Amino acid sequence: MTSPRLVAKIESEKPTLRLAVLIDADNAQAAVIEGLLAEIARFGEATVKRIYGDFTAPTSASWKKVLHKYSIKPVQQFAYTIGKNATDSTLIIDAMDLLYTRKFDGFCLMTSDSDFTGLAVRIREEGLTVLGFGEQKTPEAFRNACHKFIFTEVLRPALEESELDGNADESKSSKKYKKSSEKDKTEDKKETFPTQFLLTALEQSSDDEGWAELGTFGSYLNKLQPDFDSRLYGYKKLSQLVKAKQDLFVTEERDVAGGTHKALYVRAK
């Protein structure tokens, strides 16, 4: 079941959770670190930031460039034996040590490796929030073990048109190809828009008249599918998605009792 504290944080602008951020350098990309930390800030404060890997290896060069900038503590782990991942063991041991300090409200695990499924489950058993971050290749078992799983593809910085000006032809071609590929992926996602999934979640979260408050609707979406993210379908927020899909939803803003702001309600069309 989704943590009540996590549900409260999804649409909130006041972070309250104390989070430990643990990054598996062997299964994560340095290019998304800025977006990752910005995303984590939506849920709470990253009081511990550690990254695990063999930073003597050439494959870790991209990480070494961002560790100091974002105050991430590197934990060096040499590969003692070929074919054995010592990094995973070190991260898991550290996570358990941090868990038993009782100083944290949740953990952010950045990895695309299913080996951390058991760790996510163990942390949840202690009543703490687990936020997962990984690529779309991340196995379903790990994604579902988290309260909320966010694909790192949506955290990549968008290429600006100005970046294409003044560069070499080869660089232009490469960037344009990347933009085209990203556009194609977005279009693919739109073709597989989860209509039935959204309508099912809306039905489960609605009142007798078929209306659901957006926060309640979002909570049910995450209970049913922790890796659901409106950004995968071209919308920054769930509110933008339901307003845009007028063929599926009807939206209505209502005054909040005792407040000055309005709440968004949604029902199936």
PDB file of C-alpha atoms in Angstrom:
ATOM      1  CA  MET A   1       0.000   0.000   0.000  1.00  0.00           C
ATOM      2  CA  THR A   2       1.284   3.471  -0.841  1.00  0.00           C
ATOM      3  CA  SER A   3       2.715   5.365   2.118  1.00  0.00           C
ATOM      4  CA  PRO A   4       0.353   8.174   3.296  1.00  0.00           C
ATOM      5  CA  ARG A   5       3.370  10.458   3.613  1.00  0.00           C
ATOM      6  CA  LEU A   6       4.309   9.808   0.005  1.00  0.00           C
ATOM      7  CA  VAL A   7       0.772  10.507  -1.217  1.00  0.00           C
ATOM      8  CA  ALA A   8       0.822  13.831   0.584  1.00  0.00           C
ATOM      9  CA  LYS A   9       4.096  14.747  -1.062  1.00  0.00           C
ATOM     10  CA  ILE A  10       3.156  14.035  -4.675  1.00  0.00           C
ATOM     11  CA  GLU A  11       1.272  17.304  -5.177  1.00  0.00           C
ATOM     12  CA  SER A  12       2.818  19.251  -2.286  1.00  0.00           C
ATOM     13  CA  GLU A  13       5.417  21.994  -2.463  1.00  0.00           C
ATOM     14  CA  LYS A  14       6.585  21.624   1.161  1.00  0.00           C
ATOM     15  CA  PRO A  15       9.099  18.782   1.474  1.00  0.00           C
ATOM     16  CA  THR A  16       9.154  17.098   4.878  1.00  0.00           C
ATOM     17  CA  LEU A  17      10.739  13.683   4.421  1.00  0.00           C
ATOM     18  CA  ARG A  18      14.359  13.068   5.421  1.00  0.00           C
ATOM     19  CA  LEU A  19      15.748  10.949   2.603  1.00  0.00           C
ATOM     20  CA  ALA A  20      18.877   8.871   2.070  1.00  0.00           C
ATOM     21  CA  VAL A  21      19.912   8.875  -1.600  1.00  0.00           C
ATOM     22  CA  LEU A  22      21.923   5.828  -2.676  1.00  0.00           C
ATOM     23  CA  ILE A  23      23.144   5.586  -6.279  1.00  0.00           C
ATOM     24  CA  ASP A  24      24.435   2.489  -8.043  1.00  0.00           C
ATOM     25  CA  ALA A  25      27.036   3.965 -10.412  1.00  0.00           C
ATOM     26  CA  ASP A  26      27.194   0.706 -12.373  1.00  0.00           C
ATOM     27  CA  ASN A  27      23.523   0.994 -13.335  1.00  0.00           C
ATOM     28  CA  ALA A  28      22.851   4.737 -13.525  1.00  0.00           C
ATOM     29  CA  GLN A  29      23.658   7.662 -15.801  1.00  0.00           C
ATOM     30  CA  ALA A  30      25.415  10.838 -14.634  1.00  0.00           C
ATOM     31  CA  ALA A  31      23.526  12.896 -17.228  1.00  0.00           C
ATOM     32  CA  VAL A  32      20.328  12.754 -15.160  1.00  0.00           C
ATOM     33  CA  ILE A  33      21.772  13.742 -11.780  1.00  0.00           C
ATOM     34  CA  GLU A  34      20.479  17.321 -11.842  1.00  0.00           C
ATOM     35  CA  GLY A  35      16.977  16.184 -12.744  1.00  0.00           C
ATOM     36  CA  LEU A  36      17.197  13.404 -10.167  1.00  0.00           C
ATOM     37  CA  LEU A  37      17.995  15.726  -7.274  1.00  0.00           C
ATOM     38  CA  ALA A  38      15.310  18.178  -8.394  1.00  0.00           C
ATOM     39  CA  GLU A  39      12.785  15.342  -8.430  1.00  0.00           C
ATOM     40  CA  ILE A  40      13.848  14.154  -4.975  1.00  0.00           C
ATOM     41  CA  ALA A  41      13.395  17.704  -3.664  1.00  0.00           C
ATOM     42  CA  ARG A  42       9.678  17.382  -4.469  1.00  0.00           C
ATOM     43  CA  PHE A  43       9.382  14.669  -1.833  1.00  0.00           C
ATOM     44  CA  GLY A  44      11.816  15.782   0.835  1.00  0.00           C
ATOM     45  CA  GLU A  45      15.384  16.640   1.805  1.00  0.00           C
ATOM     46  CA  ALA A  46      18.311  14.543   0.605  1.00  0.00           C
ATOM     47  CA  THR A  47      20.181  14.454   3.912  1.00  0.00           C
ATOM     48  CA  VAL A  48      22.557  11.711   2.735  1.00  0.00           C
ATOM     49  CA  LYS A  49      23.824  11.382  -0.850  1.00  0.00           C
ATOM     50  CA  ARG A  50      26.146   8.501  -1.659  1.00  0.00           C
ATOM     51  CA  ILE A  51      27.214   6.819  -4.862  1.00  0.00           C
ATOM     52  CA  TYR A  52      28.774   3.363  -5.116  1.00  0.00           C
ATOM     53  CA  GLY A  53      31.133   2.083  -7.777  1.00  0.00           C
ATOM     54  CA  ASP A  54      34.688   1.583  -8.967  1.00  0.00           C
ATOM     55  CA  PHE A  55      35.757   5.137  -9.751  1.00  0.00           C
ATOM     56  CA  THR A  56      39.131   3.982 -11.027  1.00  0.00           C
ATOM     57  CA  ALA A  57      37.357   2.445 -14.029  1.00  0.00           C
ATOM     58  CA  PRO A  58      37.038   4.471 -17.266  1.00  0.00           C
ATOM     59  CA  THR A  59      33.278   3.897 -17.266  1.00  0.00           C
ATOM     60  CA  SER A  60      32.949   6.058 -14.142  1.00  0.00           C
ATOM     61  CA  ALA A  61      34.594   9.125 -15.686  1.00  0.00           C
ATOM     62  CA  SER A  62      31.260  10.894 -16.234  1.00  0.00           C
ATOM     63  CA  TRP A  63      30.347  10.524 -12.558  1.00  0.00           C
ATOM     64  CA  LYS A  64      33.612  12.016 -11.301  1.00  0.00           C
ATOM     65  CA  LYS A  65      32.722  15.282 -13.036  1.00  0.00           C
ATOM     66  CA  VAL A  66      29.492  15.809 -11.046  1.00  0.00           C
ATOM     67  CA  LEU A  67      30.232  14.412  -7.585  1.00  0.00           C
ATOM     68  CA  HIS A  68      31.793  17.580  -6.197  1.00  0.00           C
ATOM     69  CA  LYS A  69      29.231  19.881  -7.801  1.00  0.00           C
ATOM     70  CA  TYR A  70      26.289  18.110  -6.174  1.00  0.00           C
ATOM     71  CA  SER A  71      28.034  17.141  -2.914  1.00  0.00           C
ATOM     72  CA  ILE A  72      27.643  13.413  -3.467  1.00  0.00           C
ATOM     73  CA  LYS A  73      29.913  11.196  -1.375  1.00  0.00           C
ATOM     74  CA  PRO A  74      31.638   8.531  -3.494  1.00  0.00           C
ATOM     75  CA  VAL A  75      32.068   5.087  -1.946  1.00  0.00           C
ATOM     76  CA  GLN A  76      34.914   3.345  -3.771  1.00  0.00           C
ATOM     77  CA  GLN A  77      34.419  -0.353  -4.331  1.00  0.00           C
ATOM     78  CA  PHE A  78      37.048  -2.261  -6.273  1.00  0.00           C
ATOM     79  CA  ALA A  79      35.946  -5.175  -8.425  1.00  0.00           C
ATOM     80  CA  TYR A  80      37.797  -7.930  -6.590  1.00  0.00           C
ATOM     81  CA  THR A  81      36.475 -10.737  -8.763  1.00  0.00           C
ATOM     82  CA  ILE A  82      35.350 -10.733 -12.367  1.00  0.00           C
ATOM     83  CA  GLY A  83      31.646 -11.476 -12.680  1.00  0.00           C
ATOM     84  CA  LYS A  84      30.854 -10.578  -9.052  1.00  0.00           C
ATOM     85  CA  ASN A  85      29.252  -7.237  -8.249  1.00  0.00           C
ATOM     86  CA  ALA A  86      30.814  -6.015  -5.018  1.00  0.00           C
ATOM     87  CA  THR A  87      29.134  -2.626  -5.492  1.00  0.00           C
ATOM     88  CA  ASP A  88      25.694  -4.107  -4.852  1.00  0.00           C
ATOM     89  CA  SER A  89      26.794  -5.685  -1.586  1.00  0.00           C
ATOM     90  CA  THR A  90      28.383  -2.484  -0.317  1.00  0.00           C
ATOM     91  CA  LEU A  91      25.314  -0.406  -1.120  1.00  0.00           C
ATOM     92  CA  ILE A  92      22.988  -2.878   0.579  1.00  0.00           C
ATOM     93  CA  ILE A  93      25.158  -3.027   3.715  1.00  0.00           C
ATOM     94  CA  ASP A  94      25.258   0.780   3.911  1.00  0.00           C
ATOM     95  CA  ALA A  95      21.499   0.985   3.377  1.00  0.00           C
ATOM     96  CA  MET A  96      20.849  -1.355   6.286  1.00  0.00           C
ATOM     97  CA  ASP A  97      23.245   0.589   8.513  1.00  0.00           C
ATOM     98  CA  LEU A  98      21.420   3.829   7.670  1.00  0.00           C
ATOM     99  CA  LEU A  99      18.051   2.130   8.147  1.00  0.00           C
ATOM    100  CA  TYR A 100      18.863   1.130  11.705  1.00  0.00           C
ATOM    101  CA  THR A 101      19.916   4.652  12.684  1.00  0.00           C
ATOM    102  CA  ARG A 102      16.183   5.502  12.556  1.00  0.00           C
ATOM    103  CA  LYS A 103      17.092   8.972  11.270  1.00  0.00           C
ATOM    104  CA  PHE A 104      15.357   8.734   7.897  1.00  0.00           C
ATOM    105  CA  ASP A 105      11.804   8.773   6.613  1.00  0.00           C
ATOM    106  CA  GLY A 106      12.689   7.134   3.335  1.00  0.00           C
ATOM    107  CA  PHE A 107      15.282   5.968   0.824  1.00  0.00           C
ATOM    108  CA  CYS A 108      15.886   6.892  -2.804  1.00  0.00           C
ATOM    109  CA  LEU A 109      17.470   4.028  -4.729  1.00  0.00           C
ATOM    110  CA  MET A 110      18.871   4.907  -8.148  1.00  0.00           C
ATOM    111  CA  THR A 111      19.525   1.724 -10.077  1.00  0.00           C
ATOM    112  CA  SER A 112      18.159  -0.372 -12.933  1.00  0.00           C
ATOM    113  CA  ASP A 113      19.205  -3.617 -11.244  1.00  0.00           C
ATOM    114  CA  SER A 114      16.628  -6.081  -9.921  1.00  0.00           C
ATOM    115  CA  ASP A 115      19.136  -7.213  -7.267  1.00  0.00           C
ATOM    116  CA  PHE A 116      17.866  -4.375  -5.064  1.00  0.00           C
ATOM    117  CA  THR A 117      14.296  -5.652  -4.973  1.00  0.00           C
ATOM    118  CA  GLY A 118      14.868  -7.360  -1.641  1.00  0.00           C
ATOM    119  CA  LEU A 119      16.369  -4.182  -0.174  1.00  0.00           C
ATOM    120  CA  ALA A 120      13.352  -2.131  -1.238  1.00  0.00           C
ATOM    121  CA  VAL A 121      10.991  -4.673   0.313  1.00  0.00           C
ATOM    122  CA  ARG A 122      12.980  -4.735   3.570  1.00  0.00           C
ATOM    123  CA  ILE A 123      12.923  -0.939   3.876  1.00  0.00           C
ATOM    124  CA  ARG A 124       9.175  -0.900   3.275  1.00  0.00           C
ATOM    125  CA  GLU A 125       8.709  -3.462   6.033  1.00  0.00           C
ATOM    126  CA  GLU A 126      10.175  -0.892   8.410  1.00  0.00           C
ATOM    127  CA  GLY A 127       7.445   1.564   7.401  1.00  0.00           C
ATOM    128  CA  LEU A 128       9.727   3.859   5.407  1.00  0.00           C
ATOM    129  CA  THR A 129       9.081   5.314   1.966  1.00  0.00           C
ATOM    130  CA  VAL A 130      11.017   3.848  -0.963  1.00  0.00           C
ATOM    131  CA  LEU A 131      11.483   5.930  -4.112  1.00  0.00           C
ATOM    132  CA  GLY A 132      13.050   4.135  -7.048  1.00  0.00           C
ATOM    133  CA  PHE A 133      14.787   5.713 -10.039  1.00  0.00           C
ATOM    134  CA  GLY A 134      15.962   3.785 -13.077  1.00  0.00           C
ATOM    135  CA  GLU A 135      15.818   3.326 -16.823  1.00  0.00           C
ATOM    136  CA  GLN A 136      12.867   1.768 -18.626  1.00  0.00           C
ATOM    137  CA  LYS A 137      14.763  -1.513 -18.791  1.00  0.00           C
ATOM    138  CA  THR A 138      14.443  -1.801 -14.997  1.00  0.00           C
ATOM    139  CA  PRO A 139      12.749  -5.121 -14.118  1.00  0.00           C
ATOM    140  CA  GLU A 140       9.147  -4.901 -13.006  1.00  0.00           C
ATOM    141  CA  ALA A 141       9.899  -6.626  -9.705  1.00  0.00           C
ATOM    142  CA  PHE A 142      12.050  -3.746  -8.474  1.00  0.00           C
ATOM    143  CA  ARG A 143       9.662  -1.095  -9.805  1.00  0.00           C
ATOM    144  CA  ASN A 144       6.736  -2.627  -7.949  1.00  0.00           C
ATOM    145  CA  ALA A 145       8.753  -2.990  -4.743  1.00  0.00           C
ATOM    146  CA  CYS A 146       8.963   0.819  -4.512  1.00  0.00           C
ATOM    147  CA  HIS A 147       6.219   3.134  -3.311  1.00  0.00           C
ATOM    148  CA  LYS A 148       6.957   5.276  -6.349  1.00  0.00           C
ATOM    149  CA  PHE A 149       9.226   4.507  -9.291  1.00  0.00           C
ATOM    150  CA  ILE A 150      10.370   7.215 -11.703  1.00  0.00           C
ATOM    151  CA  PHE A 151      11.961   6.503 -15.061  1.00  0.00           C
ATOM    152  CA  THR A 152      15.178   8.482 -15.453  1.00  0.00           C
ATOM    153  CA  GLU A 153      14.427   9.080 -19.133  1.00  0.00           C
ATOM    154  CA  VAL A 154      11.941  11.775 -18.093  1.00  0.00           C
ATOM    155  CA  LEU A 155      14.634  13.481 -15.989  1.00  0.00           C
ATOM    156  CA  ARG A 156      17.057  14.058 -18.848  1.00  0.00           C
ATOM    157  CA  PRO A 157      17.550  17.748 -19.740  1.00  0.00           C
ATOM    158  CA  ALA A 158      15.765  18.696 -22.941  1.00  0.00           C
ATOM    159  CA  LEU A 159      17.979  19.864 -25.781  1.00  0.00           C
ATOM    160  CA  GLU A 160      17.479  23.512 -26.618  1.00  0.00           C
ATOM    161  CA  GLU A 161      17.404  24.680 -30.212  1.00  0.00           C
ATOM    162  CA  SER A 162      20.164  27.154 -29.399  1.00  0.00           C
ATOM    163  CA  GLU A 163      22.474  24.281 -28.551  1.00  0.00           C
ATOM    164  CA  LEU A 164      22.376  23.242 -32.170  1.00  0.00           C
ATOM    165  CA  ASP A 165      23.646  26.621 -33.432  1.00  0.00           C
ATOM    166  CA  GLY A 166      27.344  27.213 -33.956  1.00  0.00           C
ATOM    167  CA  ASN A 167      28.374  23.579 -33.512  1.00  0.00           C
ATOM    168  CA  ALA A 168      30.065  21.281 -35.979  1.00  0.00           C
ATOM    169  CA  ASP A 169      27.902  19.558 -38.571  1.00  0.00           C
ATOM    170  CA  GLU A 170      28.545  16.182 -36.982  1.00  0.00           C
ATOM    171  CA  SER A 171      27.471  17.493 -33.586  1.00  0.00           C
ATOM    172  CA  LYS A 172      24.341  19.010 -35.100  1.00  0.00           C
ATOM    173  CA  SER A 173      23.460  15.762 -36.795  1.00  0.00           C
ATOM    174  CA  SER A 174      24.002  13.806 -33.592  1.00  0.00           C
ATOM    175  CA  LYS A 175      21.833  16.109 -31.488  1.00  0.00           C
ATOM    176  CA  LYS A 176      19.097  16.313 -34.097  1.00  0.00           C
ATOM    177  CA  TYR A 177      19.075  12.523 -34.296  1.00  0.00           C
ATOM    178  CA  LYS A 178      18.774  12.334 -30.525  1.00  0.00           C
ATOM    179  CA  LYS A 179      15.870  14.784 -30.532  1.00  0.00           C
ATOM    180  CA  SER A 180      14.189  12.817 -33.290  1.00  0.00           C
ATOM    181  CA  SER A 181      14.655   9.574 -31.348  1.00  0.00           C
ATOM    182  CA  GLU A 182      13.209  11.115 -28.192  1.00  0.00           C
ATOM    183  CA  LYS A 183      10.262  12.424 -30.183  1.00  0.00           C
ATOM    184  CA  ASP A 184       9.658   8.986 -31.664  1.00  0.00           C
ATOM    185  CA  LYS A 185       9.726   7.435 -28.184  1.00  0.00           C
ATOM    186  CA  THR A 186       7.200   9.987 -26.952  1.00  0.00           C
ATOM    187  CA  GLU A 187       4.922   9.271 -29.874  1.00  0.00           C
ATOM    188  CA  ASP A 188       5.206   5.542 -29.174  1.00  0.00           C
ATOM    189  CA  LYS A 189       4.153   6.163 -25.613  1.00  0.00           C
ATOM    190  CA  LYS A 190       1.164   8.190 -26.753  1.00  0.00           C
ATOM    191  CA  GLU A 191       0.094   5.320 -29.009  1.00  0.00           C
ATOM    192  CA  THR A 192      -0.016   3.056 -25.943  1.00  0.00           C
ATOM    193  CA  PHE A 193      -1.771   5.536 -23.680  1.00  0.00           C
ATOM    194  CA  PRO A 194      -3.142   3.517 -20.704  1.00  0.00           C
ATOM    195  CA  THR A 195      -6.780   4.503 -21.099  1.00  0.00           C
ATOM    196  CA  GLN A 196      -8.286   1.529 -19.297  1.00  0.00           C
ATOM    197  CA  PHE A 197      -5.800   1.756 -16.452  1.00  0.00           C
ATOM    198  CA  LEU A 198      -6.647   5.417 -15.832  1.00  0.00           C
ATOM    199  CA  LEU A 199     -10.382   4.825 -15.988  1.00  0.00           C
ATOM    200  CA  THR A 200     -10.109   1.900 -13.568  1.00  0.00           C
ATOM    201  CA  ALA A 201      -8.150   3.983 -11.065  1.00  0.00           C
ATOM    202  CA  LEU A 202     -10.634   6.823 -11.418  1.00  0.00           C
ATOM    203  CA  GLU A 203     -13.566   4.502 -10.762  1.00  0.00           C
ATOM    204  CA  GLN A 204     -11.914   3.163  -7.611  1.00  0.00           C
ATOM    205  CA  SER A 205     -11.144   6.630  -6.261  1.00  0.00           C
ATOM    206  CA  SER A 206     -14.412   8.401  -7.125  1.00  0.00           C
ATOM    207  CA  ASP A 207     -17.425   9.189  -4.943  1.00  0.00           C
ATOM    208  CA  ASP A 208     -21.000   8.064  -5.561  1.00  0.00           C
ATOM    209  CA  GLU A 209     -21.419  10.707  -8.255  1.00  0.00           C
ATOM    210  CA  GLY A 210     -18.279   9.632 -10.084  1.00  0.00           C
ATOM    211  CA  TRP A 211     -16.074  12.587  -9.032  1.00  0.00           C
ATOM    212  CA  ALA A 212     -12.584  12.196  -7.540  1.00  0.00           C
ATOM    213  CA  GLU A 213     -10.278  14.837  -6.113  1.00  0.00           C
ATOM    214  CA  LEU A 214      -7.058  14.911  -8.132  1.00  0.00           C
ATOM    215  CA  GLY A 215      -4.851  13.986  -5.170  1.00  0.00           C
ATOM    216  CA  THR A 216      -6.996  10.963  -4.370  1.00  0.00           C
ATOM    217  CA  PHE A 217      -6.969   9.939  -8.027  1.00  0.00           C
ATOM    218  CA  GLY A 218      -3.166  10.244  -8.130  1.00  0.00           C
ATOM    219  CA  SER A 219      -2.906   8.137  -4.979  1.00  0.00           C
ATOM    220  CA  TYR A 220      -4.839   5.272  -6.569  1.00  0.00           C
ATOM    221  CA  LEU A 221      -2.745   5.475  -9.711  1.00  0.00           C
ATOM    222  CA  ASN A 222       0.378   4.903  -7.646  1.00  0.00           C
ATOM    223  CA  LYS A 223      -1.205   2.090  -5.643  1.00  0.00           C
ATOM    224  CA  LEU A 224      -2.057   0.248  -8.818  1.00  0.00           C
ATOM    225  CA  GLN A 225       1.139   1.051 -10.711  1.00  0.00           C
ATOM    226  CA  PRO A 226       4.102   2.631  -8.848  1.00  0.00           C
ATOM    227  CA  ASP A 227       5.901   3.547 -12.074  1.00  0.00           C
ATOM    228  CA  PHE A 228       3.027   5.541 -13.586  1.00  0.00           C
ATOM    229  CA  ASP A 229       4.253   8.995 -14.620  1.00  0.00           C
ATOM    230  CA  SER A 230       2.295  11.505 -16.683  1.00  0.00           C
ATOM    231  CA  ARG A 231       5.577  12.781 -18.144  1.00  0.00           C
ATOM    232  CA  LEU A 232       5.932   9.549 -20.081  1.00  0.00           C
ATOM    233  CA  TYR A 233       2.926  10.666 -22.099  1.00  0.00           C
ATOM    234  CA  GLY A 234       3.984  14.268 -22.659  1.00  0.00           C
ATOM    235  CA  TYR A 235       2.427  15.982 -19.601  1.00  0.00           C
ATOM    236  CA  LYS A 236       4.447  17.482 -16.761  1.00  0.00           C
ATOM    237  CA  LYS A 237       1.684  16.994 -14.219  1.00  0.00           C
ATOM    238  CA  LEU A 238      -1.326  14.756 -13.747  1.00  0.00           C
ATOM    239  CA  SER A 239      -3.550  17.836 -13.732  1.00  0.00           C
ATOM    240  CA  GLN A 240      -2.346  18.744 -17.227  1.00  0.00           C
ATOM    241  CA  LEU A 241      -3.026  15.218 -18.449  1.00  0.00           C
ATOM    242  CA  VAL A 242      -6.636  15.065 -17.265  1.00  0.00           C
ATOM    243  CA  LYS A 243      -7.382  18.543 -18.605  1.00  0.00           C
ATOM    244  CA  ALA A 244      -5.907  17.692 -22.005  1.00  0.00           C
ATOM    245  CA  LYS A 245      -7.729  14.367 -22.374  1.00  0.00           C
ATOM    246  CA  GLN A 246     -11.187  15.880 -22.799  1.00  0.00           C
ATOM    247  CA  ASP A 247     -12.351  12.774 -24.636  1.00  0.00           C
ATOM    248  CA  LEU A 248     -11.838  10.777 -21.421  1.00  0.00           C
ATOM    249  CA  PHE A 249     -12.269  13.176 -18.506  1.00  0.00           C
ATOM    250  CA  VAL A 250     -14.383  16.051 -17.275  1.00  0.00           C
ATOM    251  CA  THR A 251     -12.667  18.390 -14.815  1.00  0.00           C
ATOM    252  CA  GLU A 252     -14.050  20.888 -12.348  1.00  0.00           C
ATOM    253  CA  GLU A 253     -12.383  23.297  -9.899  1.00  0.00           C
ATOM    254  CA  ARG A 254     -14.045  23.628  -6.498  1.00  0.00           C
ATOM    255  CA  ASP A 255     -13.444  25.935  -3.548  1.00  0.00           C
ATOM    256  CA  VAL A 256     -11.735  24.307  -0.578  1.00  0.00           C
ATOM    257  CA  ALA A 257     -13.590  24.780   2.682  1.00  0.00           C
ATOM    258  CA  GLY A 258     -11.736  27.208   4.901  1.00  0.00           C
ATOM    259  CA  GLY A 259      -9.080  27.827   2.271  1.00  0.00           C
ATOM    260  CA  THR A 260      -8.270  30.334  -0.431  1.00  0.00           C
ATOM    261  CA  HIS A 261      -7.323  27.924  -3.197  1.00  0.00           C
ATOM    262  CA  LYS A 262      -9.322  25.600  -5.398  1.00  0.00           C
ATOM    263  CA  ALA A 263      -9.151  21.814  -5.698  1.00  0.00           C
ATOM    264  CA  LEU A 264      -9.349  20.034  -9.034  1.00  0.00           C
ATOM    265  CA  TYR A 265     -11.912  17.263  -9.387  1.00  0.00           C
ATOM    266  CA  VAL A 266     -12.158  14.798 -12.246  1.00  0.00           C
ATOM    267  CA  ARG A 267     -14.667  12.223 -13.502  1.00  0.00           C
ATOM    268  CA  ALA A 268     -14.978   9.963 -16.508  1.00  0.00           C
ATOM    269  CA  LYS A 269     -16.752  11.507 -19.474  1.00  0.00           C
TER     270      LYS A 269
END
